[in-house]
Coordinates of C-alpha atoms in Angstrom, one line a residue:
Chain A
X1 CA -62.0 268.5 -21.7
X2 CA -61.4 271.5 -24.1
X3 CA -58.0 273.1 -24.3
X4 CA -59.1 276.3 -22.5
X5 CA -60.6 274.2 -19.6
X6 CA -57.3 272.2 -19.4
X7 CA -55.2 275.3 -19.1
X8 CA -57.6 276.8 -16.6
X9 CA -57.4 273.7 -14.5
X10 CA -53.6 273.6 -14.8
X11 CA -53.5 276.8 -12.8
X12 CA -56.5 276.6 -10.6
X13 CA -57.3 272.9 -10.0
X14 CA -55.3 271.7 -7.0
X15 CA -54.8 268.1 -8.3
X16 CA -53.9 269.1 -11.8
X17 CA -51.6 271.9 -10.8
X18 CA -49.8 269.7 -8.3
X19 CA -49.5 266.9 -10.8
X20 CA -48.2 269.2 -13.5
X21 CA -45.6 270.8 -11.2
X22 CA -44.5 267.5 -9.8
X23 CA -44.0 265.9 -13.2
X24 CA -42.3 269.1 -14.4
X25 CA -39.8 268.7 -11.6
X26 CA -39.3 265.0 -12.4
X27 CA -38.8 265.8 -16.1
X28 CA -36.3 268.6 -15.6
X29 CA -34.2 266.7 -13.1
X30 CA -34.2 263.3 -14.8
X31 CA -33.7 265.0 -18.2
X32 CA -30.6 266.9 -17.0
X33 CA -28.9 264.1 -15.1
X34 CA -30.0 261.5 -17.6
X35 CA -27.8 263.3 -20.2
X36 CA -24.8 262.2 -18.2
X37 CA -26.1 258.7 -17.8
X38 CA -26.5 258.4 -21.6
X39 CA -23.2 260.0 -22.4
X40 CA -21.4 257.8 -20.0
X41 CA -23.1 254.8 -21.5
X42 CA -24.8 254.0 -18.2
X43 CA -28.4 254.1 -19.5
X44 CA -29.2 250.6 -18.2
X45 CA -27.7 251.4 -14.8
X46 CA -30.7 253.7 -14.3
X47 CA -33.0 250.8 -15.1
X48 CA -31.3 248.7 -12.5
X49 CA -31.4 251.5 -9.9
X50 CA -35.1 252.2 -10.3
X51 CA -36.1 248.5 -10.2
X52 CA -33.8 248.0 -7.2
X53 CA -35.6 250.8 -5.4
X54 CA -38.7 248.7 -4.8
X55 CA -37.4 246.6 -1.9
X56 CA -36.0 249.8 -0.4
X57 CA -39.4 251.4 -0.5
X58 CA -40.9 248.2 1.1
X59 CA -38.3 248.0 3.8
X60 CA -38.5 251.7 4.6
X61 CA -42.3 251.2 5.1
X62 CA -41.8 248.1 7.2
X63 CA -39.3 249.8 9.5
X64 CA -41.2 253.1 9.9
X65 CA -44.8 252.2 9.2
X66 CA -44.9 255.5 7.3
X67 CA -45.5 256.3 3.7
X68 CA -44.1 259.8 3.9
X69 CA -42.4 260.7 0.6
X70 CA -39.1 261.5 2.2
X71 CA -39.0 258.1 4.0
X72 CA -39.9 256.3 0.7
X73 CA -37.3 258.4 -1.2
X74 CA -34.5 257.6 1.3
X75 CA -35.4 253.9 1.3
X76 CA -35.4 253.9 -2.5
X77 CA -32.1 255.8 -2.7
X78 CA -30.3 253.5 -0.3
X79 CA -31.5 250.4 -2.2
X80 CA -30.6 252.0 -5.5
X81 CA -27.1 252.7 -4.2
X82 CA -26.7 249.2 -2.7
X83 CA -27.7 247.7 -6.1
X84 CA -25.1 249.9 -7.9
X85 CA -22.4 248.8 -5.4
X86 CA -23.4 245.1 -6.0
X87 CA -23.1 245.6 -9.7
X88 CA -19.7 247.3 -9.5
X89 CA -18.3 244.7 -7.1
X90 CA -19.6 241.8 -9.2
X91 CA -17.9 243.3 -12.3
X92 CA -14.6 244.0 -10.5
X93 CA -14.3 240.7 -8.5
X94 CA -15.7 238.1 -10.8
X95 CA -15.6 237.2 -14.5
X96 CA -19.2 238.2 -14.9
X97 CA -19.6 241.0 -17.4
X98 CA -21.3 244.3 -16.8
X99 CA -24.6 243.7 -18.6
X100 CA -25.0 240.3 -16.9
X101 CA -24.3 241.7 -13.5
X102 CA -26.8 244.5 -14.2
X103 CA -29.5 242.0 -15.3
X104 CA -28.9 239.8 -12.3
X105 CA -29.0 242.5 -9.7
X106 CA -32.0 244.2 -11.3
X107 CA -34.1 241.0 -11.3
X108 CA -33.0 239.9 -7.8
X109 CA -33.8 243.2 -6.2
X110 CA -37.0 243.7 -8.1
X111 CA -38.2 240.1 -7.3
X112 CA -37.3 240.7 -3.6
X113 CA -39.3 243.9 -3.7
X114 CA -42.3 242.2 -5.2
X115 CA -42.2 239.5 -2.5
X116 CA -42.0 242.2 0.2
X117 CA -44.9 244.1 -1.4
X118 CA -47.1 241.0 -1.5
X119 CA -46.3 240.3 2.2
X120 CA -47.1 243.9 3.2
X121 CA -50.4 243.8 1.3
X122 CA -51.5 240.7 3.1
X123 CA -51.4 242.6 6.4
X124 CA -54.8 243.4 7.9
X125 CA -54.2 247.1 8.6
X126 CA -55.0 249.7 6.0
X127 CA -51.8 251.8 6.3
X128 CA -50.2 249.9 3.5
X129 CA -52.8 250.8 0.9
X130 CA -51.3 252.4 -2.1
X131 CA -47.8 251.1 -1.7
X132 CA -48.3 249.0 -4.9
X133 CA -48.8 252.2 -6.8
X134 CA -45.0 252.5 -6.8
X135 CA -45.0 249.9 -9.5
X136 CA -46.5 251.9 -12.3
X137 CA -46.8 255.3 -10.5
X138 CA -49.8 257.4 -9.7
X139 CA -49.7 261.0 -10.4
X140 CA -53.1 261.9 -9.0
X141 CA -52.0 260.9 -5.5
X142 CA -49.3 263.7 -5.4
X143 CA -49.7 266.3 -2.7
X144 CA -48.2 269.7 -2.7
X145 CA -45.9 268.7 0.1
X146 CA -44.6 265.8 -2.0
X147 CA -43.9 268.3 -4.8
X148 CA -42.0 270.5 -2.4
X149 CA -39.9 267.6 -1.2
X150 CA -39.2 266.6 -4.8
X151 CA -38.4 270.2 -5.8
X152 CA -35.9 270.7 -3.0
X153 CA -34.1 267.4 -3.7
X154 CA -34.1 268.0 -7.4
X155 CA -32.9 271.6 -7.1
X156 CA -30.0 270.4 -5.0
X157 CA -29.1 267.8 -7.6
X158 CA -29.2 270.3 -10.4
X159 CA -27.3 272.8 -8.4
X160 CA -24.5 270.3 -7.7
X161 CA -24.5 269.4 -11.4
X162 CA -24.0 273.1 -12.3
X163 CA -21.3 273.7 -9.7
X164 CA -19.2 270.7 -10.9
X165 CA -20.0 271.2 -14.5
X166 CA -16.4 271.2 -15.7
X167 CA -15.5 268.3 -13.5
X168 CA -18.5 266.2 -14.7
X169 CA -17.6 267.0 -18.3
X170 CA -14.1 265.7 -17.7
X171 CA -15.5 262.6 -16.0
X172 CA -17.8 261.9 -18.9
X173 CA -15.4 262.5 -21.7
X174 CA -12.0 261.4 -20.4
X175 CA -11.9 260.2 -16.8
X176 CA -8.2 259.0 -16.9
X177 CA -7.0 262.3 -18.1
X178 CA -9.0 264.0 -15.4
X179 CA -7.3 261.8 -12.8
X180 CA -3.8 262.9 -14.1
X181 CA -5.0 266.5 -13.6
X182 CA -5.4 265.7 -9.9
X183 CA -9.2 265.5 -9.7
X184 CA -10.5 262.6 -7.6
X185 CA -12.4 260.9 -10.4
X186 CA -13.8 258.1 -8.2
X187 CA -15.4 260.6 -5.8
X188 CA -16.8 262.5 -8.8
X189 CA -18.2 259.2 -10.2
X190 CA -19.8 258.5 -6.8
X191 CA -21.3 262.0 -6.7
X192 CA -22.6 261.8 -10.2
X193 CA -24.1 258.3 -9.5
X194 CA -25.8 259.8 -6.4
X195 CA -27.3 262.6 -8.4
X196 CA -28.7 260.1 -10.9
X197 CA -30.1 258.1 -8.0
X198 CA -31.8 261.3 -6.7
X199 CA -33.2 262.0 -10.2
X200 CA -34.7 258.5 -10.2
X201 CA -36.1 258.3 -6.7
X202 CA -38.0 261.6 -6.8
X203 CA -39.9 260.3 -9.8
X204 CA -40.8 256.8 -8.4
X205 CA -44.1 257.8 -6.8
X206 CA -45.3 259.4 -10.0
X207 CA -43.8 257.3 -12.8
X208 CA -43.2 254.0 -10.9
X209 CA -40.1 251.8 -10.5
X210 CA -40.8 249.8 -13.7
X211 CA -40.7 252.7 -16.2
X212 CA -38.7 255.4 -14.4
X213 CA -35.5 254.6 -16.3
X214 CA -37.3 255.8 -19.5
X215 CA -37.3 259.3 -18.0
X216 CA -33.5 259.0 -17.5
X217 CA -32.7 257.7 -21.0
X218 CA -35.4 258.9 -23.4
X219 CA -35.2 262.7 -23.0
X220 CA -31.4 262.6 -23.2
X221 CA -31.4 260.4 -26.3
X222 CA -33.9 262.7 -28.0
X223 CA -31.9 265.8 -27.1
X224 CA -28.7 264.3 -28.4
X225 CA -30.3 264.2 -31.8
X226 CA -30.7 268.0 -32.0
X227 CA -27.4 269.3 -30.7
X228 CA -23.6 268.8 -30.5
X229 CA -23.2 271.0 -27.4
X230 CA -23.3 269.4 -23.9
X231 CA -25.0 272.5 -22.4
X232 CA -27.7 272.6 -25.0
X233 CA -28.2 268.9 -24.7
X234 CA -28.8 269.1 -20.9
X235 CA -31.2 272.0 -21.4
X236 CA -33.1 270.4 -24.2
X237 CA -33.2 267.1 -22.4
X238 CA -34.7 268.8 -19.3
X239 CA -37.3 270.5 -21.6
X240 CA -38.2 267.3 -23.3
X241 CA -38.5 265.6 -19.9
X242 CA -40.7 268.3 -18.5
X243 CA -42.9 268.3 -21.6
X244 CA -43.3 264.5 -21.5
X245 CA -43.8 264.5 -17.7
X246 CA -46.5 267.2 -17.7
X247 CA -48.4 265.9 -20.7
X248 CA -48.3 262.3 -19.5
X249 CA -49.1 263.0 -15.9
X250 CA -51.9 265.4 -16.7
X251 CA -53.5 262.9 -19.1
X252 CA -53.4 260.2 -16.5
X253 CA -54.7 262.5 -13.8
X254 CA -57.7 263.6 -15.9
X255 CA -58.6 260.1 -17.1
X256 CA -59.8 257.6 -14.5
X257 CA -57.6 254.5 -13.9
X258 CA -54.9 255.5 -16.3
X259 CA -51.5 254.6 -14.8
X260 CA -49.1 257.5 -14.9
X261 CA -45.8 255.7 -15.7
X262 CA -46.9 254.2 -19.0
X263 CA -48.7 257.4 -20.1
X264 CA -45.5 259.5 -19.5
X265 CA -43.4 256.9 -21.2
X266 CA -45.7 257.0 -24.3
X267 CA -45.3 260.8 -24.4
X268 CA -41.6 260.7 -24.1
X269 CA -41.4 257.9 -26.8
X270 CA -43.3 260.2 -29.2
X271 CA -40.6 262.9 -28.6
X272 CA -37.9 260.3 -29.2
X273 CA -39.4 259.0 -32.4
X274 CA -39.9 262.6 -33.7
X275 CA -36.3 263.4 -32.9
X276 CA -34.9 260.2 -34.4
X277 CA -36.8 261.0 -37.6
X278 CA -36.6 264.7 -38.0
X279 CA -33.6 266.1 -36.2
X280 CA -31.3 267.9 -38.7
X281 CA -28.1 266.1 -39.6
X282 CA -28.6 263.1 -37.3
X283 CA -32.3 262.4 -38.2
X284 CA -33.2 259.5 -40.4
X285 CA -35.3 261.6 -42.7
X286 CA -32.4 264.0 -43.1
X287 CA -30.0 261.2 -43.9
X288 CA -32.4 259.7 -46.3
X289 CA -32.9 263.0 -48.2
X290 CA -29.2 263.6 -48.3
X291 CA -28.5 260.2 -49.6
X292 CA -31.2 260.5 -52.3
X293 CA -29.9 263.9 -53.4
X294 CA -26.3 262.7 -53.8
X295 CA -27.5 259.5 -55.5
X296 CA -29.5 261.6 -57.9
X297 CA -26.5 263.8 -58.6
X298 CA -24.3 260.9 -59.2
X299 CA -26.7 259.4 -61.7
X300 CA -27.0 262.7 -63.6
X301 CA -23.2 263.0 -63.7
X302 CA -23.0 259.5 -64.9
X303 CA -25.3 260.2 -67.9
X304 CA -23.1 263.2 -68.8
X305 CA -20.0 261.1 -68.6
X306 CA -21.6 258.4 -70.8
X307 CA -22.6 261.0 -73.4
X308 CA -19.1 262.4 -73.3
X309 CA -17.3 259.1 -73.7
X310 CA -19.7 258.3 -76.6
X311 CA -18.9 261.6 -78.2
X312 CA -15.2 261.0 -77.9
X313 CA -15.6 258.2 -80.4
X314 CA -16.8 260.7 -83.0
X315 CA -15.2 263.8 -84.5
X316 CA -18.1 265.9 -83.3
X317 CA -18.3 266.2 -79.5
X318 CA -21.9 267.1 -79.7
X319 CA -22.8 264.0 -81.7
X320 CA -26.2 262.7 -80.7
X321 CA -27.0 259.3 -79.3
X322 CA -30.2 257.4 -78.6
X323 CA -31.7 256.9 -75.2
X324 CA -31.5 253.1 -75.5
X325 CA -27.7 253.3 -75.8
X326 CA -27.5 255.4 -72.7
X327 CA -29.9 253.1 -70.9
X328 CA -27.6 250.2 -71.8
X329 CA -24.5 252.1 -70.6
X330 CA -26.1 252.9 -67.2
X331 CA -26.4 249.2 -66.7
X332 CA -30.1 249.0 -65.8
X333 CA -29.8 251.5 -63.0
X334 CA -32.9 253.2 -64.4
X335 CA -34.1 256.8 -64.3
X336 CA -32.3 257.6 -67.6
X337 CA -35.2 259.6 -69.0
X338 CA -35.7 261.5 -65.8
X339 CA -32.0 262.4 -65.6
X340 CA -32.0 263.5 -69.2
X341 CA -35.0 265.7 -68.6
X342 CA -33.2 267.3 -65.6
X343 CA -30.1 267.8 -67.7
X344 CA -32.2 269.4 -70.5
X345 CA -33.8 271.8 -68.0
X346 CA -30.3 272.8 -66.9
X347 CA -29.2 273.3 -70.5
X348 CA -26.6 270.6 -70.5
X349 CA -28.0 268.3 -73.1
X350 CA -30.5 268.9 -76.0
X351 CA -32.8 266.5 -77.8
X352 CA -32.0 265.7 -81.4
X353 CA -34.7 264.2 -83.5
X354 CA -37.1 261.8 -82.0
X355 CA -35.1 259.8 -79.5
X356 CA -31.5 261.1 -79.5
X357 CA -29.6 263.3 -77.2
X358 CA -26.5 265.4 -77.6
X359 CA -24.3 267.5 -75.2
X360 CA -24.6 271.2 -75.4
X361 CA -21.5 273.4 -75.1
X362 CA -22.1 273.8 -71.3
X363 CA -22.7 270.1 -71.0
X364 CA -19.5 269.3 -72.8
X365 CA -17.5 271.6 -70.5
X366 CA -19.2 270.1 -67.4
X367 CA -18.6 266.5 -68.6
X368 CA -14.9 267.3 -69.2
X369 CA -14.6 268.7 -65.7
X370 CA -16.2 265.6 -64.2
X371 CA -14.0 263.4 -66.2
X372 CA -10.9 265.3 -65.1
X373 CA -11.9 265.0 -61.5
X374 CA -11.9 261.2 -61.9
X375 CA -15.5 260.3 -62.4
X376 CA -18.8 261.0 -60.7
X377 CA -17.7 259.4 -57.4
X378 CA -15.7 262.4 -56.5
X379 CA -18.8 264.5 -56.8
X380 CA -19.7 263.8 -53.2
X381 CA -18.6 266.1 -50.5
Chain B
X1 CA 14.2 273.6 -14.9
X2 CA 16.5 271.7 -17.2
X3 CA 19.9 272.9 -18.3
X4 CA 21.7 273.9 -15.1
X5 CA 21.7 270.4 -13.8
X6 CA 22.1 268.0 -16.7
X7 CA 22.3 265.0 -14.4
X8 CA 18.8 265.6 -13.0
X9 CA 16.4 262.9 -13.9
X10 CA 12.9 263.6 -15.1
X11 CA 11.5 260.2 -14.2
X12 CA 12.8 257.6 -11.9
X13 CA 10.9 254.3 -11.6
X14 CA 12.1 251.8 -9.0
X15 CA 11.1 248.2 -8.6
X16 CA 7.8 248.8 -10.3
X17 CA 5.5 245.7 -10.5
X18 CA 2.0 245.7 -11.8
X19 CA -0.2 242.6 -12.0
X20 CA -3.7 242.0 -13.3
X21 CA -4.9 239.1 -11.2
X22 CA -2.1 236.5 -11.2
X23 CA -0.5 237.6 -14.3
X24 CA 2.3 240.2 -14.0
X25 CA 2.1 242.9 -16.6
X26 CA 5.2 244.7 -15.4
X27 CA 7.9 242.9 -13.4
X28 CA 10.4 244.7 -11.2
X29 CA 11.0 247.6 -13.6
X30 CA 13.8 250.1 -12.9
X31 CA 13.8 253.0 -15.3
X32 CA 15.6 256.3 -15.3
X33 CA 14.7 258.9 -17.8
X34 CA 17.1 261.9 -17.9
X35 CA 15.7 265.3 -18.3
X36 CA 15.4 266.6 -21.8
X37 CA 15.4 263.4 -23.8
X38 CA 12.9 262.3 -26.4
X39 CA 12.4 258.7 -25.5
X40 CA 10.4 255.8 -27.1
X41 CA 9.1 252.8 -25.3
X42 CA 9.0 249.8 -27.6
X43 CA 8.1 246.2 -27.1
X44 CA 5.7 243.6 -28.4
X45 CA 2.0 243.6 -27.8
X46 CA 1.2 242.9 -24.1
X47 CA 4.7 244.0 -23.1
X48 CA 3.2 246.5 -20.6
X49 CA 4.1 249.7 -22.5
X50 CA 0.7 251.4 -21.8
X51 CA 0.7 250.0 -18.3
X52 CA 4.1 251.5 -17.6
X53 CA 2.9 255.0 -18.6
X54 CA -0.3 254.5 -16.6
X55 CA 1.6 253.3 -13.6
X56 CA 3.9 256.4 -13.8
X57 CA 0.7 258.5 -13.8
X58 CA -0.8 256.5 -10.9
X59 CA -3.8 255.4 -13.1
X60 CA -3.3 251.7 -12.3
X61 CA -2.8 250.0 -9.0
X62 CA 0.8 248.9 -8.5
X63 CA 1.8 245.8 -6.6
X64 CA 5.2 247.4 -5.7
X65 CA 7.5 250.1 -6.6
X66 CA 7.6 253.9 -6.6
X67 CA 7.8 256.7 -9.2
X68 CA 9.6 260.0 -8.8
X69 CA 9.2 263.0 -11.0
X70 CA 12.2 265.3 -10.7
X71 CA 13.1 263.7 -7.4
X72 CA 9.7 263.9 -5.7
X73 CA 6.6 261.6 -5.7
X74 CA 4.3 261.9 -8.6
X75 CA 1.3 263.2 -6.6
X76 CA 3.4 266.2 -5.6
X77 CA 4.6 266.9 -9.1
X78 CA 1.4 266.4 -11.1
X79 CA 1.5 269.8 -12.7
X80 CA 4.8 269.0 -14.3
X81 CA 3.4 266.0 -16.2
X82 CA 1.1 266.1 -19.2
X83 CA -0.6 263.0 -20.6
X84 CA -1.7 262.1 -24.1
X85 CA -3.9 258.9 -23.8
X86 CA -4.6 256.6 -26.7
X87 CA -6.9 258.3 -29.2
X88 CA -9.3 255.4 -29.0
X89 CA -9.8 255.6 -25.3
X90 CA -12.5 258.3 -25.5
X91 CA -15.8 258.6 -27.3
X92 CA -15.3 261.0 -30.1
X93 CA -19.1 261.3 -30.5
X94 CA -19.2 263.2 -27.2
X95 CA -21.1 266.5 -27.7
X96 CA -18.3 269.1 -27.6
X97 CA -16.0 270.9 -29.9
X98 CA -12.2 271.1 -30.4
X99 CA -11.7 274.2 -28.4
X100 CA -13.4 272.8 -25.4
X101 CA -11.4 269.6 -25.5
X102 CA -8.1 271.5 -25.7
X103 CA -9.2 273.8 -22.8
X104 CA -9.6 270.6 -20.6
X105 CA -5.8 270.7 -20.4
X106 CA -6.1 273.8 -18.2
X107 CA -8.7 272.3 -15.8
X108 CA -6.0 271.1 -13.5
X109 CA -4.4 274.5 -13.1
X110 CA -7.9 276.1 -12.8
X111 CA -8.8 273.9 -9.9
X112 CA -12.2 273.1 -8.6
X113 CA -15.4 274.8 -9.9
X114 CA -13.7 277.7 -11.7
X115 CA -14.7 277.8 -15.4
X116 CA -12.2 278.3 -18.3
X117 CA -12.2 281.9 -19.6
X118 CA -10.4 284.2 -22.0
X119 CA -6.9 283.2 -20.9
X120 CA -7.6 279.5 -21.3
X121 CA -9.2 280.1 -24.7
X122 CA -6.1 282.0 -25.9
X123 CA -3.9 279.2 -24.7
X124 CA -6.0 276.6 -26.4
X125 CA -6.0 278.6 -29.7
X126 CA -2.2 279.0 -29.4
X127 CA -1.8 275.2 -28.9
X128 CA -4.1 274.5 -31.9
X129 CA -2.0 276.8 -34.0
X130 CA 1.1 274.8 -33.1
X131 CA -0.5 271.5 -34.2
X132 CA -1.9 273.1 -37.3
X133 CA -5.5 272.9 -36.2
X134 CA -6.3 276.6 -35.6
X135 CA -9.0 276.6 -38.2
X136 CA -10.8 273.7 -36.5
X137 CA -11.3 275.3 -33.1
X138 CA -15.1 275.4 -33.5
X139 CA -15.4 272.0 -35.2
X140 CA -17.4 269.3 -33.5
X141 CA -15.0 266.5 -32.4
X142 CA -17.2 263.9 -34.1
X143 CA -16.2 265.4 -37.5
X144 CA -12.5 265.0 -37.0
X145 CA -10.3 262.4 -38.8
X146 CA -8.0 260.1 -36.9
X147 CA -5.0 262.4 -37.4
X148 CA -6.9 265.4 -36.4
X149 CA -8.1 263.8 -33.2
X150 CA -4.5 263.0 -32.4
X151 CA -3.5 266.6 -33.0
X152 CA -6.3 267.8 -30.7
X153 CA -5.1 265.5 -27.9
X154 CA -1.5 266.8 -28.4
X155 CA -2.8 270.4 -28.2
X156 CA -4.6 269.5 -25.0
X157 CA -1.3 268.3 -23.5
X158 CA 0.5 271.4 -24.8
X159 CA -1.7 273.8 -22.8
X160 CA -0.8 271.9 -19.7
X161 CA 2.5 273.6 -20.0
X162 CA 4.3 270.7 -18.4
X163 CA 7.9 269.6 -18.2
X164 CA 7.3 265.9 -18.9
X165 CA 5.1 264.6 -21.6
X166 CA 3.8 261.0 -21.6
X167 CA 2.2 259.9 -24.9
X168 CA 0.5 256.6 -25.6
X169 CA 0.9 255.7 -29.3
X170 CA 0.5 259.2 -30.8
X171 CA 1.4 257.7 -34.2
X172 CA -1.3 255.1 -34.1
X173 CA -3.4 255.2 -37.3
X174 CA -2.4 258.7 -38.5
X175 CA -1.4 259.6 -42.0
X176 CA 2.1 260.5 -43.1
X177 CA 1.6 264.2 -43.0
X178 CA 0.3 264.1 -39.4
X179 CA 3.2 261.8 -38.4
X180 CA 5.6 264.3 -39.8
X181 CA 3.9 267.1 -37.9
X182 CA 3.9 265.2 -34.7
X183 CA 7.6 264.3 -34.9
X184 CA 8.4 268.0 -35.5
X185 CA 6.4 268.9 -32.5
X186 CA 8.0 266.3 -30.3
X187 CA 11.5 267.5 -31.4
X188 CA 10.5 271.1 -30.7
X189 CA 9.4 270.1 -27.2
X190 CA 12.8 268.4 -26.6
X191 CA 14.6 271.5 -28.0
X192 CA 12.9 273.6 -25.4
X193 CA 14.1 271.4 -22.6
X194 CA 11.0 269.2 -22.1
X195 CA 11.2 265.5 -21.6
X196 CA 9.0 263.4 -23.9
X197 CA 8.2 259.7 -23.5
X198 CA 6.3 258.0 -26.3
X199 CA 4.9 254.5 -26.6
X200 CA 5.9 253.6 -30.1
X201 CA 5.2 250.7 -32.4
X202 CA 7.3 251.2 -35.5
X203 CA 10.8 249.9 -34.9
X204 CA 12.0 251.3 -38.3
X205 CA 11.6 254.9 -37.2
X206 CA 13.0 254.6 -33.7
X207 CA 16.6 255.7 -34.6
X208 CA 15.3 258.6 -36.8
X209 CA 12.7 260.0 -34.4
X210 CA 14.2 259.4 -30.9
X211 CA 17.4 259.9 -29.1
X212 CA 16.6 257.7 -26.2
X213 CA 14.7 254.4 -26.0
X214 CA 13.4 251.8 -23.6
X215 CA 12.9 248.2 -24.7
X216 CA 10.3 246.5 -22.6
X217 CA 8.7 243.1 -22.4
X218 CA 7.1 242.8 -19.0
X219 CA 10.7 243.2 -17.7
X220 CA 12.9 246.0 -18.7
X221 CA 15.3 244.7 -21.4
X222 CA 17.3 247.8 -21.9
X223 CA 17.1 251.6 -21.6
X224 CA 19.5 254.3 -22.8
X225 CA 20.6 256.3 -25.8
X226 CA 19.3 254.8 -29.1
X227 CA 22.8 254.5 -30.5
X228 CA 24.0 252.4 -27.5
X229 CA 21.1 250.0 -26.9
X230 CA 19.0 249.8 -30.1
X231 CA 20.7 246.8 -31.6
X232 CA 19.7 243.4 -32.9
X233 CA 20.7 241.6 -29.7
X234 CA 18.5 243.7 -27.5
X235 CA 15.6 243.6 -30.0
X236 CA 15.8 239.8 -30.1
X237 CA 15.7 239.7 -26.3
X238 CA 12.7 242.0 -26.4
X239 CA 10.8 240.3 -29.2
X240 CA 12.0 236.8 -28.7
X241 CA 13.6 236.3 -32.1
X242 CA 10.4 237.3 -33.9
X243 CA 11.9 240.3 -35.5
X244 CA 12.2 239.0 -39.0
X245 CA 12.8 242.3 -40.8
X246 CA 16.0 243.0 -38.9
X247 CA 19.0 242.4 -41.1
X248 CA 22.0 240.7 -39.8
X249 CA 25.0 242.9 -39.6
X250 CA 24.5 246.3 -38.0
X251 CA 24.6 249.1 -40.6
X252 CA 26.2 252.3 -39.4
X253 CA 24.1 255.2 -38.4
X254 CA 24.5 257.3 -41.5
X255 CA 23.6 254.3 -43.7
X256 CA 20.5 253.7 -41.6
X257 CA 19.4 257.3 -41.6
X258 CA 19.7 257.4 -45.4
X259 CA 17.7 254.3 -45.8
X260 CA 14.9 255.5 -43.6
X261 CA 14.9 258.9 -45.2
X262 CA 14.6 257.4 -48.6
X263 CA 11.8 255.1 -47.7

């Protein structure tokens, strides 16, 4: 499909338009609320919640015989919440640590969900068809009415997040302090957890229970790389979530038999990798360049210092010395010729004869300054 | 609030007991902090110093006891109490700046939903001025040194405009300059009639910095004016004879002050 055709279909093809809108809603909501999960170091809680949703979906179907999205969402949300309560009470009433409790609850709930799913699929009637799509998600099955349900729930979650912005910031940064100010931090914690549950359950049909937690964690982790402001982080995280959601879901909807969850997760992973590498200040590439630059500067200053200390042993401060002596002094760190060439270009040293170098006047002044400051090490910022 | 009634007590703790599981952390503590004192809480590790502060602030569940602030239960007097938690209790990599953190001190007075505005910003900048951090208002908190983090927390408590200040180890891991600045700030607070309670670790500086002190080791050992109760016997009771640096023979106050000043 060419790009023009894709854009045309995005607006006029029912399936593609529905899928794009649905996944945009998922991306925006999970990106925004995922920021809080990441900042509160609850990334894995999202994983437990989404896996735990599976038995909720199955039980909701068994009780009602319906696959209506709202029924599925309610079942998933209740199960997600029950799992969270389990985790919290295990941590508070036993010696089991948080990560262990999380792993236990996740696998028990998920295993139970798989058992129920298998039982349901053995039933002769056809109403159960497609319930297994909740594992890895299926974007193409989205209906406009599903998107409306998701949109209403998601909008409510985002609205609450904005209304309690200040309170949630307090909860995430310093909950104890918030409690001394008189805010009911436990209630706010419950509300925030509920909002995260909503963000997860509205995405389950499209992304699937196995990989939905990536939509909570990845956009936020990527967004954190680019900004130091909470507001910007939430916005950017929503944008990344929507971008990954739309591109992944559209890809999977236009290619036969491509599961949506994994495709979306691959898209969001690309955004994360890009951000980890390239984001200014926090990005790996940025750090690498900064380190290289300061290492280069230290080496050059080292050569100047060496020339200066050699010159001090003579009457003439611009007395020339051979490259091999300098190489010896820099203790095999290498790059002596290159550093000398850079220093010559800056007019700090000049070649004398075939293989000897001397400080210029400027070079001498600079070397004295470096020596006064206590060596090259202080050249860093 | 203070002044006209000098006998009024800022904090009254009665029969306070806190236990984590079977192990008591605080046992039957009765403590009275008069209004307008600058008090330290000292005691060995695990003595329950932090827990005492948190229990006063209702941040931990108490097994027994009650806390009164100026004669009324804490939950009715919340606005009168400011809290400076341990610096290490929060994630300093949180995406926010100094100004925003200090303004959090106004959230309680603002109440639900309302956002901080110009008035709150002005108060925050004023408090930052007092702690010598005015130039750092827009700095990301991840870029602060330990001492600067502590000053930001103090500024946040200052904008609460409280009567009672509870501080958990404000001198922990700060440089000498910051320690000096914090001491001056605490003494200014006392001079303006506030009550300040500080969890403190350095026994050497207790007589110099504070006028009132509480010795704690799960039970309350002693509480009162530093000159009356900060002596070898009480310290030995608190630390169980492990205070090797204490010299035998109590030096008089001027001698001690001179010694600390010279150190």
